[in-house]
Short mmCIF file of C-alpha atoms in Angstrom, two decimals:
data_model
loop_
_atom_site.label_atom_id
_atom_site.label_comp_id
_atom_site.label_asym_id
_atom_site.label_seq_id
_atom_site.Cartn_x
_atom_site.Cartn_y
_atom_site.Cartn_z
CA UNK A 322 24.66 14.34 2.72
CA UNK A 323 22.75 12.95 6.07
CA UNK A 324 19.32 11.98 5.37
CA UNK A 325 16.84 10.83 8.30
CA UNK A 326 15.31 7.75 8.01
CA UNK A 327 12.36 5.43 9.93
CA UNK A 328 10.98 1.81 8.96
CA UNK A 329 7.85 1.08 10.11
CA UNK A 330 5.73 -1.78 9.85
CA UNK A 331 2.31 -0.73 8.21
CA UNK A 332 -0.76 -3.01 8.76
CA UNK A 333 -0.07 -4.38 12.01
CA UNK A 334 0.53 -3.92 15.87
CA UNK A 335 3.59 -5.89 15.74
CA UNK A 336 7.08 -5.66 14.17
CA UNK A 337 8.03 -8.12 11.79
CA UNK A 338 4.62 -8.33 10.39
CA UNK A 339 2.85 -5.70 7.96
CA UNK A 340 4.22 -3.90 5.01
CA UNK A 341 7.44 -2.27 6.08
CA UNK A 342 8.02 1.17 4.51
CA UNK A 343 11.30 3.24 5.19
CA UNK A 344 10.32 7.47 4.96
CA UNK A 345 12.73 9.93 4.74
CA UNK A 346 11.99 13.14 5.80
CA UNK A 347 13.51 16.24 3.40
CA UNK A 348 13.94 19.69 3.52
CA UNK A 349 13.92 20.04 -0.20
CA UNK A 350 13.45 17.67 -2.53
CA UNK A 351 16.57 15.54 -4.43
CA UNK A 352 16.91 14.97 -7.56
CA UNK A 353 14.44 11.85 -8.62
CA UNK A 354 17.36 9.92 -9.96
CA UNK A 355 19.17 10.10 -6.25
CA UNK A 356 15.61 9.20 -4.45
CA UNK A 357 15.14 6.32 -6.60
CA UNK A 358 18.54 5.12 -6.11
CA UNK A 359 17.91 5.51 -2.31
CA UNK A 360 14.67 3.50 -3.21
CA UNK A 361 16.59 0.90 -4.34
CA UNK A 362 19.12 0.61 -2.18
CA UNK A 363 16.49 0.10 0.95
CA UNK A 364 14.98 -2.47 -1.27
CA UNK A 365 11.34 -2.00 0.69
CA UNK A 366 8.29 -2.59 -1.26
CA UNK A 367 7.61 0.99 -0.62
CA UNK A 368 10.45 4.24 0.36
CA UNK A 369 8.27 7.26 0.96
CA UNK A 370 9.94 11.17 0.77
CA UNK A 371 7.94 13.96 2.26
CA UNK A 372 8.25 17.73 2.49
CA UNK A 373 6.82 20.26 4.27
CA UNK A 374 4.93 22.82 2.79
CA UNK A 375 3.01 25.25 5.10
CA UNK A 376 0.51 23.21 6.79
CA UNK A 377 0.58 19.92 4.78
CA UNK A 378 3.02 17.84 3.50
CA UNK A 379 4.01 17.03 -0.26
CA UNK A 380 4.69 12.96 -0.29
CA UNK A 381 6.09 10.90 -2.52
CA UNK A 382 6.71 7.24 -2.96
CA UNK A 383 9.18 4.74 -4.91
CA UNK A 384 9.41 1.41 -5.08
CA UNK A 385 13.16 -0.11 -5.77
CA UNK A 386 12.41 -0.14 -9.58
CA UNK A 387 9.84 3.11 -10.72
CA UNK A 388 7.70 6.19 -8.95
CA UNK A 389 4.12 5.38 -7.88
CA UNK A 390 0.90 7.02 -8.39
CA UNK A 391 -0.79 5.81 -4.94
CA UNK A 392 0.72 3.70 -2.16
CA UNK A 393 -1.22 3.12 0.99
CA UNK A 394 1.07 1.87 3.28
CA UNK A 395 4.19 4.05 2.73
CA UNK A 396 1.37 6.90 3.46
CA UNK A 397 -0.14 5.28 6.79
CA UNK A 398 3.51 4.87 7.81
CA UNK A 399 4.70 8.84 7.04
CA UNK A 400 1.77 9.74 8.93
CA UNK A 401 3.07 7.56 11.87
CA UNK A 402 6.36 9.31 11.45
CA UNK A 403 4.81 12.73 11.54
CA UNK A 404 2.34 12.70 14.25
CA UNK A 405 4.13 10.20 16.70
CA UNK A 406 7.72 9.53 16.00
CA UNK A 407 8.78 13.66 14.91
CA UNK A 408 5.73 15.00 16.42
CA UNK A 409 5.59 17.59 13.70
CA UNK A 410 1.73 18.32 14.56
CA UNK A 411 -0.24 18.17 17.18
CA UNK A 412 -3.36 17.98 14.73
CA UNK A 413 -4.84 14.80 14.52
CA UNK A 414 -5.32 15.10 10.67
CA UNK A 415 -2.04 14.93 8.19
CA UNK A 416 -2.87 16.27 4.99
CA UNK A 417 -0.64 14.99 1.90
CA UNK A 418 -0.33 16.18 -1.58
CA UNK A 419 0.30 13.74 -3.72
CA UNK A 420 -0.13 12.61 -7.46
CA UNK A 421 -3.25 11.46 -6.65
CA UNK A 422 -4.29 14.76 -5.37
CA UNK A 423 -5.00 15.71 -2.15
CA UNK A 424 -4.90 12.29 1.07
CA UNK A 425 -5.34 12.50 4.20
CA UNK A 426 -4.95 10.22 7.29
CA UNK A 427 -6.09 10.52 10.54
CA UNK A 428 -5.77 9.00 14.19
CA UNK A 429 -8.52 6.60 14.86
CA UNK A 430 -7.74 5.79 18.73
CA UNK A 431 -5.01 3.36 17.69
CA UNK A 432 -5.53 3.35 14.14
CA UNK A 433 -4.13 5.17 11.01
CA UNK A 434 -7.14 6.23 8.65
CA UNK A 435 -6.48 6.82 5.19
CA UNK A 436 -8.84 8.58 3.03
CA UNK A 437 -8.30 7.46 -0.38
CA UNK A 438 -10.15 7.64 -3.86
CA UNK A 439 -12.68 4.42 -4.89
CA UNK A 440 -10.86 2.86 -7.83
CA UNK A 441 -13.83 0.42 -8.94
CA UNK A 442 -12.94 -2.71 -10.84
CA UNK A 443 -14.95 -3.02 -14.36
CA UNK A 444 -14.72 -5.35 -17.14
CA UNK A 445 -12.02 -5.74 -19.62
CA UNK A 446 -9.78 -7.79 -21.60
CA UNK A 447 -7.64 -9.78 -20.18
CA UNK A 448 -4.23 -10.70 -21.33
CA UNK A 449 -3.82 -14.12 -22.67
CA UNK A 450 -1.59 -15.09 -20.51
CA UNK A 451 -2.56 -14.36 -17.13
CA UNK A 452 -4.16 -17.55 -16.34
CA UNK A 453 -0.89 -19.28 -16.79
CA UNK A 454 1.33 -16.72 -15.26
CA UNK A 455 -1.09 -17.33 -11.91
CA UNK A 456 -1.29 -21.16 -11.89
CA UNK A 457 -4.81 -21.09 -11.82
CA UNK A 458 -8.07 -20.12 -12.99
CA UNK A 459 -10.03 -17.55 -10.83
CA UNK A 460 -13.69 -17.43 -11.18
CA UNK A 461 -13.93 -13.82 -12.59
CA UNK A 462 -11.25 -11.52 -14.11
CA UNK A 463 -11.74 -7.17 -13.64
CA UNK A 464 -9.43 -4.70 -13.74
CA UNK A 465 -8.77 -1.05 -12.43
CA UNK A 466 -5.50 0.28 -11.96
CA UNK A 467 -4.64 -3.33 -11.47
CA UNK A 468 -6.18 -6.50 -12.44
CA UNK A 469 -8.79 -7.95 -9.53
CA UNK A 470 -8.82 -11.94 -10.31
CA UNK A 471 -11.64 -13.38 -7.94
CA UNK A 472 -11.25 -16.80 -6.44
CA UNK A 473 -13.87 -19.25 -4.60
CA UNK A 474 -11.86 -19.58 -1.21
CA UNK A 475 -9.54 -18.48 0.57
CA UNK A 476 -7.33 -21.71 0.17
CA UNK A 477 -7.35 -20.92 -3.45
CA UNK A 478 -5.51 -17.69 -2.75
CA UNK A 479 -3.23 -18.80 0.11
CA UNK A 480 -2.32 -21.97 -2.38
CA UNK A 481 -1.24 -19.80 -5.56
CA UNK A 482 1.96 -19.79 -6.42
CA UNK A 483 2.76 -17.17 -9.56
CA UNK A 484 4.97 -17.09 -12.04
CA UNK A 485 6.54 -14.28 -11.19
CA UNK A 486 8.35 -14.01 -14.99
CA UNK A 487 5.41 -14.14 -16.63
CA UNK A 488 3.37 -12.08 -14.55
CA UNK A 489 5.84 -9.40 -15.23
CA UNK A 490 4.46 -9.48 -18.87
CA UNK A 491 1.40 -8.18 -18.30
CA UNK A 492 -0.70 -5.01 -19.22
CA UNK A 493 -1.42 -3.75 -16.04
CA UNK A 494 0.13 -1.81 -13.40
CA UNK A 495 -0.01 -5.27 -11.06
CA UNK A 496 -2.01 -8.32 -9.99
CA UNK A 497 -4.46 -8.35 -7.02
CA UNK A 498 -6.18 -12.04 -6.23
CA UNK A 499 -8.72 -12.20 -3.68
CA UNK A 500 -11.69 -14.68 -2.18
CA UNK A 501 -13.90 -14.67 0.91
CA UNK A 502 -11.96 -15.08 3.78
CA UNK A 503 -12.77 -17.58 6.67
CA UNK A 504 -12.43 -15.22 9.63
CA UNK A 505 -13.09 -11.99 7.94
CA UNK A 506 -14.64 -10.36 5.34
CA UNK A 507 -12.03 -11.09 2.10
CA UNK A 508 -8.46 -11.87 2.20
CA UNK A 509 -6.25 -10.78 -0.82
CA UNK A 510 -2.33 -10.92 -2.43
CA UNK A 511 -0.77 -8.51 -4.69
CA UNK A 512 1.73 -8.62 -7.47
CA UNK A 513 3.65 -6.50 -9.24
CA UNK A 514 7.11 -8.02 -10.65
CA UNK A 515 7.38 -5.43 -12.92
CA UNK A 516 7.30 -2.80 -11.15
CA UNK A 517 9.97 -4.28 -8.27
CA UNK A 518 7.34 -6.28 -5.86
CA UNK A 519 6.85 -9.56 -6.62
CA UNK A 520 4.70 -9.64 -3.66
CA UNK A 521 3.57 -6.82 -1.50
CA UNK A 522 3.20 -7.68 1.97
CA UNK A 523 0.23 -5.81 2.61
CA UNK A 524 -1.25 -3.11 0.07
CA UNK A 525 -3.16 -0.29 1.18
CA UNK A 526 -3.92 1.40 -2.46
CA UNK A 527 -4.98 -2.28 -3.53
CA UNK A 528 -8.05 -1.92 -0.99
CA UNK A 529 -9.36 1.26 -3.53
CA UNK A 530 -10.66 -1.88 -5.37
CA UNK A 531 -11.33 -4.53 -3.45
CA UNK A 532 -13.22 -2.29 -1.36
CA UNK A 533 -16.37 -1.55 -3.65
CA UNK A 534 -16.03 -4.58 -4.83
CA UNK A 535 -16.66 -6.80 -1.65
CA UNK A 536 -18.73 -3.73 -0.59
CA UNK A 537 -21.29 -4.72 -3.41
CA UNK A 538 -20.55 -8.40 -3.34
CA UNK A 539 -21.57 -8.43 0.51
CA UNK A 540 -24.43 -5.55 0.96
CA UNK A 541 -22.36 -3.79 3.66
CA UNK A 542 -20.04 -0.99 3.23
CA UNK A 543 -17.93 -1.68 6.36
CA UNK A 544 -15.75 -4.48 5.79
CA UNK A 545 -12.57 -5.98 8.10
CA UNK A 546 -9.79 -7.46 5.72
CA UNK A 547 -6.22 -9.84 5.47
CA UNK A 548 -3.73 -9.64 3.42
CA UNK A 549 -3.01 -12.86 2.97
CA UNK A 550 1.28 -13.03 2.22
CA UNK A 551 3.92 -14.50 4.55
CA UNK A 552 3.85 -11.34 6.53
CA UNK A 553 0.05 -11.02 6.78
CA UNK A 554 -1.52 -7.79 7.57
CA UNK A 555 -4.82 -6.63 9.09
CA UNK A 556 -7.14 -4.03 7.30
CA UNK A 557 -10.73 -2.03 8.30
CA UNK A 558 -12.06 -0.96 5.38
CA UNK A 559 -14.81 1.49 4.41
CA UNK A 560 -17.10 2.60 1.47
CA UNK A 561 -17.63 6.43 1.66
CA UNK A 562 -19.35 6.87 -2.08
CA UNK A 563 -16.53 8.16 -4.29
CA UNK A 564 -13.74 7.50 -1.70
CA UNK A 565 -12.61 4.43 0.54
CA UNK A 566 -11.35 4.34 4.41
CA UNK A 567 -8.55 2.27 4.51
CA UNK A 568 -7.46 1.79 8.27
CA UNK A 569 -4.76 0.00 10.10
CA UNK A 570 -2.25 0.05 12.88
CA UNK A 571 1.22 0.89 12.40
CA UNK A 572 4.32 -0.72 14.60
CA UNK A 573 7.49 1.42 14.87
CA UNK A 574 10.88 -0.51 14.08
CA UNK A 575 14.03 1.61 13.14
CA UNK A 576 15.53 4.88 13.27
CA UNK A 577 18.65 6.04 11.30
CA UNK A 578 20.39 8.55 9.00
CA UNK A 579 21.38 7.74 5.59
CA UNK A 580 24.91 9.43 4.93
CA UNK A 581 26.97 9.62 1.38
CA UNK A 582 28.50 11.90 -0.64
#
């Protein structure tokens, strides 16, 4: 079996930087067992599989240890694949179906455009260990998908150092920290040991919260972000009501074919 393959670096102009994502094109889908082993064995925060169905495209992504509801970057990067590397439209649009319904991205001069749904962060309980598991206390604890822990500075976030054994203990899908940044709007980090990531380079469907939350926090709905890991990654964010614009460039950096039997 030859499967194509592309890495691309999500979040950035540059290689080596960003949120690298493999995608692998299919002309019918595998067996889930086979595409999570393939996950797994490209060991990528994100491996993305699309088919084509008439004029869209049905995506789906995997981290090395589960399937994913929503993953931003993996999605930015497919489109790259689509529109630029394959060329499989001319259209500046790629519409995806996906589990979380119906995403598109689209070609912002040099940016990748996603339109995603507004996951706000409310209150909740928090697990009792969480505060331990990060090192440190952050100023204000909501949750979403994930939980949103809310520091005072930037240093604060750039400083943490998780326990990545006990985070992996806790009742949500992952961890997002995040402050005011010093040279743009917020910075943030996200965790999810137990779902494979310890840290995610740069996370696109982590920006569904953080969005209306700095959105609210600052009066503005148009907001420029970092991702604040060793890779870093740049994000232009928008509040559009019930959905968020998640934006960012996207740096092409290898081509191959997986082959086994």
């Amino acid at each position: 079996m030859k499967i194509p393959l592309y890495q691309v670096d999500a979040f950035t102009n540059r290689p080596f930087a960003g949120n690298p994502a493999a995608i692998c094109p299919l002309e019918k889908w595998l067996p889930d067992k086979t595409m999570q082993s393939i996950a797994a064995e490209n060991n990528l925060s994100e491996t993305a599989f699309y088919v084509r169905d008439g004029a869209g495209f049905d995506l789906r992504w995997f981290t090395p240890a589960v399937e994913v509801d929503l993953c931003g970057h993996a999605t930015l990067a497919a489109a790259c694949v689509i529109q630029e590397i394959r060329r499989e439209t001319t259209d500046s649009r790629v519409v995806f179906r996906t589990r979380s319904g119906e995403l598109a991205v689209e070609r912002d001069g040099d940016l990748y455009a996603l339109d995603f749904p507004s996951r706000p962060a409310q209150s909740c309980v928090v697990h009792p260990g969480l505060v331990d598991a990060l090192g440190a206390p952050p100023k204000t604890v909501l949750a979403a998908r994930d939980y949103l822990c809310v520091f005072e500075s930037e240093e604060q976030v750039t400083a943490l150092a998780p326990n990545m054994t006990k985070l992996a203990e806790m009742d949500r899908f992952a961890v997002i920290v995040t402050a005011p940044g010093r040279d743009c709007d917020f910075v943030s980090r996200f965790f999810a040991p137990s779902k494979g990531v310890p840290e995610d380079p740069v996370t696109g469907s982590a920006h569904c919260t953080l969005i209306p939350y700095w959105a609210e926090q600052l009066g503005k709905t148009k907001l420029f972000a970092r991702q604040r890991s060793r890779r870093g990654g740049e994000v232009w964010c928008e509040l559009r009501g019930e959905r968020v614009r998640i934006a960012g460039h996207a740096a092409r950096y290898m081509e191959g074919v997986i082959e086994f039997q």
